[in-house]
CSV table of C-alpha atoms in Angstrom, one decimal:
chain,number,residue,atom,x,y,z
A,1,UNK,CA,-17.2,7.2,-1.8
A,2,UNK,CA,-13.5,7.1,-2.6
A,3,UNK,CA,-12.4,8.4,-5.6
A,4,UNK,CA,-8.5,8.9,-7.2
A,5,UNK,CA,-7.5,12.3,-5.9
A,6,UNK,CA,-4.1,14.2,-6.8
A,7,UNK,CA,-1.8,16.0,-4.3
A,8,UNK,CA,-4.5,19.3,-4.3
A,9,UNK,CA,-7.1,16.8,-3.3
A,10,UNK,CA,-8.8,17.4,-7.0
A,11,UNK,CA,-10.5,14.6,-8.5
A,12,UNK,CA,-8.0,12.3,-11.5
A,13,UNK,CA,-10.2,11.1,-14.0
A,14,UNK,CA,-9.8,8.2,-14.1
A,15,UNK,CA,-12.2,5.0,-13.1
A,16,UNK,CA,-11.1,3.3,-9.2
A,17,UNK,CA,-10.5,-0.4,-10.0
A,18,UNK,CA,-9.1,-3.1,-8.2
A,19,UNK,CA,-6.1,-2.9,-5.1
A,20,UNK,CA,-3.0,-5.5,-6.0
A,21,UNK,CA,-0.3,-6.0,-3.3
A,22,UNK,CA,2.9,-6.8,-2.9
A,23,UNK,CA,4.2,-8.9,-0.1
A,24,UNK,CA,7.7,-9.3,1.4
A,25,UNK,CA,9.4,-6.7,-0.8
A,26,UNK,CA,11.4,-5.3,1.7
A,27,UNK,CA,13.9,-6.9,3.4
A,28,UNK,CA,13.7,-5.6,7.1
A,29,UNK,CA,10.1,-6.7,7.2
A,30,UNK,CA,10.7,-10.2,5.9
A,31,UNK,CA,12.9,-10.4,8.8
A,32,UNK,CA,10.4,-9.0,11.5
A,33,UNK,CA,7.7,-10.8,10.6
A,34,UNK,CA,10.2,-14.1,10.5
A,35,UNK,CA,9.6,-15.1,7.0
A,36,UNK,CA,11.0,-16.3,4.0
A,37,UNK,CA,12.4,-14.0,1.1
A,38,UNK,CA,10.4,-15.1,-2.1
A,39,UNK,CA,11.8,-16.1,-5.3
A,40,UNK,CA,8.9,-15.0,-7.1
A,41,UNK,CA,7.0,-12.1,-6.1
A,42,UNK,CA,4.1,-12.3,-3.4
A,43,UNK,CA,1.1,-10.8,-4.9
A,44,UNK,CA,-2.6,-10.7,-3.4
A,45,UNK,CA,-5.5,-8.4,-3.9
A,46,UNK,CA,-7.9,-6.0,-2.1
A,47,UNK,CA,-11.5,-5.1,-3.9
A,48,UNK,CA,-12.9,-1.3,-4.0
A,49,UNK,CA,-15.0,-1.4,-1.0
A,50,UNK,CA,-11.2,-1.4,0.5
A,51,UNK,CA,-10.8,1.8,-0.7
A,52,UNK,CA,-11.1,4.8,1.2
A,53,UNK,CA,-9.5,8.4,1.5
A,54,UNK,CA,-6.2,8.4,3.9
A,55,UNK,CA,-7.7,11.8,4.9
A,56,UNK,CA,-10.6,10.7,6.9
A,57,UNK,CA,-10.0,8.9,9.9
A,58,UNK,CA,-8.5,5.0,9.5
A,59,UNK,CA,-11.5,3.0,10.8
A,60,UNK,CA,-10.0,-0.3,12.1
A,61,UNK,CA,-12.7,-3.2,13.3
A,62,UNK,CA,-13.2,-3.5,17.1
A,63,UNK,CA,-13.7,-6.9,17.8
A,64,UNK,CA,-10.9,-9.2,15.5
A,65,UNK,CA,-8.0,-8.5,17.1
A,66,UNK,CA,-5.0,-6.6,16.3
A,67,UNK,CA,-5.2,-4.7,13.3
A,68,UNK,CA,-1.1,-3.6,11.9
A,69,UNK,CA,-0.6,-0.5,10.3
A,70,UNK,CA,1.7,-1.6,6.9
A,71,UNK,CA,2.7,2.0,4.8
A,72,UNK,CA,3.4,1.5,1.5
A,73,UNK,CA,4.2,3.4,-1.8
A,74,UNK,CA,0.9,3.6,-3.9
A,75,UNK,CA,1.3,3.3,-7.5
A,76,UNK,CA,-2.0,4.8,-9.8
A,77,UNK,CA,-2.2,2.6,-13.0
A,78,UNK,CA,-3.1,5.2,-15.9
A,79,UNK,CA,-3.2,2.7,-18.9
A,80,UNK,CA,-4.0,-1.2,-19.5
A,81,UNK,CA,-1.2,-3.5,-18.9
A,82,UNK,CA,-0.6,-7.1,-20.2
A,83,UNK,CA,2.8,-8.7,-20.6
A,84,UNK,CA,4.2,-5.4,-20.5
A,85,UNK,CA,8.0,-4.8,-19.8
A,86,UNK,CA,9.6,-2.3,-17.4
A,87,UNK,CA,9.2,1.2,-19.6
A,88,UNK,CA,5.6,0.3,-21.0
A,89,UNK,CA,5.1,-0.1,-17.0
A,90,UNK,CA,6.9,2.9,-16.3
A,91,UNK,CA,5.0,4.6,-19.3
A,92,UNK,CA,1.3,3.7,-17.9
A,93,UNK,CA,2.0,5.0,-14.1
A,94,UNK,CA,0.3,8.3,-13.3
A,95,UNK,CA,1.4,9.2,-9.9
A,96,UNK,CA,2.9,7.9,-6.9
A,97,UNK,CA,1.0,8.0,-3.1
A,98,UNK,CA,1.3,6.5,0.0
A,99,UNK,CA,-1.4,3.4,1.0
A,100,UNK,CA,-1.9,1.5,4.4
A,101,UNK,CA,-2.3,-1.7,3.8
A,102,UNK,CA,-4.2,-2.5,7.1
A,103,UNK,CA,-4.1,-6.2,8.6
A,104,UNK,CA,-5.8,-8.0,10.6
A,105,UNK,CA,-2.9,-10.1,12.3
A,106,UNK,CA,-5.1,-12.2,14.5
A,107,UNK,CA,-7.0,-13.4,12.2
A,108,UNK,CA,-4.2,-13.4,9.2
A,109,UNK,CA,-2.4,-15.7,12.1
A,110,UNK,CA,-5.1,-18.6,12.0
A,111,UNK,CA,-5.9,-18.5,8.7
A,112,UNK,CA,-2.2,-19.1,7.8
A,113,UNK,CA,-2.4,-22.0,10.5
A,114,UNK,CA,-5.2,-23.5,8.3
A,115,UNK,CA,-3.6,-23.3,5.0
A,116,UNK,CA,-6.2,-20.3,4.5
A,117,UNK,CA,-6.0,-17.5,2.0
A,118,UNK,CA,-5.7,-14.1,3.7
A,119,UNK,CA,-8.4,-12.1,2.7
A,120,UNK,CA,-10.2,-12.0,6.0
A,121,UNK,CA,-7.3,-10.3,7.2
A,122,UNK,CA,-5.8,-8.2,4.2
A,123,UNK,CA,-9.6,-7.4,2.1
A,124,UNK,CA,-11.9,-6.3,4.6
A,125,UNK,CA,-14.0,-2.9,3.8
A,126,UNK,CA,-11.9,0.4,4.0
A,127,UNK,CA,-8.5,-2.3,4.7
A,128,UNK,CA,-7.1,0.6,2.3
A,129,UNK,CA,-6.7,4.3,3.0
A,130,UNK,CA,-4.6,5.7,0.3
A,131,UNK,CA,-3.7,9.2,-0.2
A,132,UNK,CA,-3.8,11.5,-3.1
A,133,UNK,CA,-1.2,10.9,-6.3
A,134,UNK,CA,2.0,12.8,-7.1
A,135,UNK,CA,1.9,12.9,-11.1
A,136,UNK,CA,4.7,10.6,-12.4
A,137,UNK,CA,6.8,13.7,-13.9
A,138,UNK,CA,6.9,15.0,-10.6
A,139,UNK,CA,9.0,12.3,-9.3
A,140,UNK,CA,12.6,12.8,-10.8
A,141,UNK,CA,13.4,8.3,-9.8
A,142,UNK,CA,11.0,6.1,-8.3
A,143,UNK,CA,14.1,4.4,-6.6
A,144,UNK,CA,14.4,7.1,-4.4
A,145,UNK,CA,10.9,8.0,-2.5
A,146,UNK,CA,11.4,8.2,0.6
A,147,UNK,CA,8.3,7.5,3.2
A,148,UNK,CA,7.2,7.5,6.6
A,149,UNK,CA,4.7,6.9,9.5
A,150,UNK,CA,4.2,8.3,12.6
A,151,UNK,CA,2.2,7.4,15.1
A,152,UNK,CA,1.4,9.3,18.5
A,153,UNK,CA,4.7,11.6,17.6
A,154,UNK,CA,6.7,8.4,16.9
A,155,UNK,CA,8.3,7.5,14.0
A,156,UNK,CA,6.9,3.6,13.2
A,157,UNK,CA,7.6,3.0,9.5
A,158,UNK,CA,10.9,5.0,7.7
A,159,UNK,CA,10.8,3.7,4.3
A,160,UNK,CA,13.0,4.2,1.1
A,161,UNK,CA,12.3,2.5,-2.5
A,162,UNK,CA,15.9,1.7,-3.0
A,163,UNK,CA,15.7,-0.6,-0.1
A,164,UNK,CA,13.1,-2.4,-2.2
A,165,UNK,CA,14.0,-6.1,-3.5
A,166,UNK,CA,12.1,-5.6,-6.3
A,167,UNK,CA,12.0,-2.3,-8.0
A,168,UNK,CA,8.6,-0.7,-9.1
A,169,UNK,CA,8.7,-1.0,-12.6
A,170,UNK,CA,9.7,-4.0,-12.4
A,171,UNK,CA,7.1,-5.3,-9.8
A,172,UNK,CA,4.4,-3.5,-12.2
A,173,UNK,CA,5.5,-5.7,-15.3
A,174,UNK,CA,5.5,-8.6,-13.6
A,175,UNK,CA,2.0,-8.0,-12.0
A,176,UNK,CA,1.2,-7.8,-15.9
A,177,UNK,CA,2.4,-11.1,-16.5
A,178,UNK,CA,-0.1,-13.1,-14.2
A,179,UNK,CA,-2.7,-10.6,-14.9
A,180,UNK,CA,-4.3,-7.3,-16.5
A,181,UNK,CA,-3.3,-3.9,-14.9
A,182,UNK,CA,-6.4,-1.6,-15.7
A,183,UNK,CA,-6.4,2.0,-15.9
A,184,UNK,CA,-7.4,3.0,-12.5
A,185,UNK,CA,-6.0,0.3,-10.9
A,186,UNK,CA,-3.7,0.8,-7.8
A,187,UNK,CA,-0.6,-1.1,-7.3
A,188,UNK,CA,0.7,-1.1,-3.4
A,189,UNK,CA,4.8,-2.1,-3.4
A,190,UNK,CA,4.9,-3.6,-0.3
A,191,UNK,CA,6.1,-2.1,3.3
A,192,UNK,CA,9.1,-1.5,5.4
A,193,UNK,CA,9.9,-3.1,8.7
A,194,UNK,CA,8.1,-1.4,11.6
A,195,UNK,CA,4.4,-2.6,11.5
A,196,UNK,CA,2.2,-2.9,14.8
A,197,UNK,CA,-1.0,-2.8,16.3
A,198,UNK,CA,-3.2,0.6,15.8
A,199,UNK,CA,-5.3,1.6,18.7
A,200,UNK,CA,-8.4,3.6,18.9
A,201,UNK,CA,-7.3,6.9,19.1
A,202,UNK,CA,-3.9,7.0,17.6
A,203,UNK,CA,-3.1,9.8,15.7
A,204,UNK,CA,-1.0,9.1,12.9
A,205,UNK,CA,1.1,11.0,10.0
A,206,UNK,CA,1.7,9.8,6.9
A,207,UNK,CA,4.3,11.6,4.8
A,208,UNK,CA,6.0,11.1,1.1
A,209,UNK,CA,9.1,13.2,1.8
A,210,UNK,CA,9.2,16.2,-0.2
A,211,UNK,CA,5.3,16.1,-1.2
A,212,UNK,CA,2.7,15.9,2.0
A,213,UNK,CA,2.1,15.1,5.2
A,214,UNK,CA,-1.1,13.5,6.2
A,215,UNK,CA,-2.6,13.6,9.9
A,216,UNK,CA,-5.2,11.9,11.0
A,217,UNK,CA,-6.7,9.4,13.7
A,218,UNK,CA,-7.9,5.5,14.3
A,219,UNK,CA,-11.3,5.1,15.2
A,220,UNK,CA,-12.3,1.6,16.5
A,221,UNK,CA,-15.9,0.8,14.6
């Protein structure tokens, strides 16, 4: 059962609520993926069975297609959020971590054909590894976090949060705007350019630059 875990792997207390994410937030991707750059921010969710511990091997489905690896900064929630501006959101974030934001791409392919929503593709159970949290005061300005993922020994996704269209304070307060942030809620920013199928078998190593590296495998279930 996934729980919020800090940078020693020790339990936060706090409760695990709901996954928001953020779509198209970096540049490079939007242009990879050949979409268009959104005037408001993209915003979709993922339920707690998509939780799971980054630690344990990433468990992608065997029979829907390709699944993408998408690395993103997580954002832990530590206090409830409603209409809030950027320094009561910067106030109520505990810690930073890296999530995958695994998708589907087959199937997030047709349903976009259809005029579907996505949550075949982007809500499916354990669709979210995330790591353990860096405490806030431990990160000296979120607009410099750099981030990475390797997979096989290859770098696939270099990320940096100053390349970020919208900043994460900012993305945070405007979450709060359409809807309550809970404590225990995660927040995922969106993901750099770089994102591709997984393969049973992969080994992959997430890292937040300066904090911990994560290695692990994909296992086809």
């Amino acid at each position: 059962m996934y729980r919020h875990l800090d940078n020693l792997e020790l339990p936060i207390d706090l409760p695990v609520g709901k996954v928001v994410c953020v779509g198209r937030n970096y540049l490079d991707h939007v242009k990879e993926m050949n979409a268009q750059v959104s005037e408001q921010a993209m915003f979709f969710m993922k339920p707690v069975t998509a939780l799971t511990p980054m630690y344990n091997p990433v468990k992608i489905p065997a029979d829907k297609g390709e699944c993408h690896n998408e690395i993103e900064i997580a954002v832990l929630i530590k206090d409830r959020l409603c209409n809030a501006d950027e320094d009561a959101a910067e106030a109520a974030i505990w810690g930073v971590g890296l999530g995958l934001d695994l998708t589907l791409r087959d199937v997030q392919a047709n349903l976009k054909k259809q005029g579907h929503p996505w949550e075949r593709a982007k809500a499916f159970d354990a669709s979210c590894p995330v790591s353990g949290f860096i405490p806030a005061s431990q990160i000296p300005d979120f607009q410099d976090i750099r981030f990475s993922l390797r997979v096989n020994d290859e770098n696939r996704q270099l990320g940096h949060t100053k390349d970020m269209m919208r900043g994460i304070c900012s993305l945070v307060a405007e979450i709060s705007e359409s809807f309550t942030l809970e404590s225990g809620d995660i927040v995922l920013t969106g993901t750099p350019s770089g994102v591709a199928a997984l393969a049973h078998g992969d080994n992959i190593e997430a890292a937040l630059d300066g904090h911990f590296l994560i290695q692990t495998n994909v296992v086809a279930v």
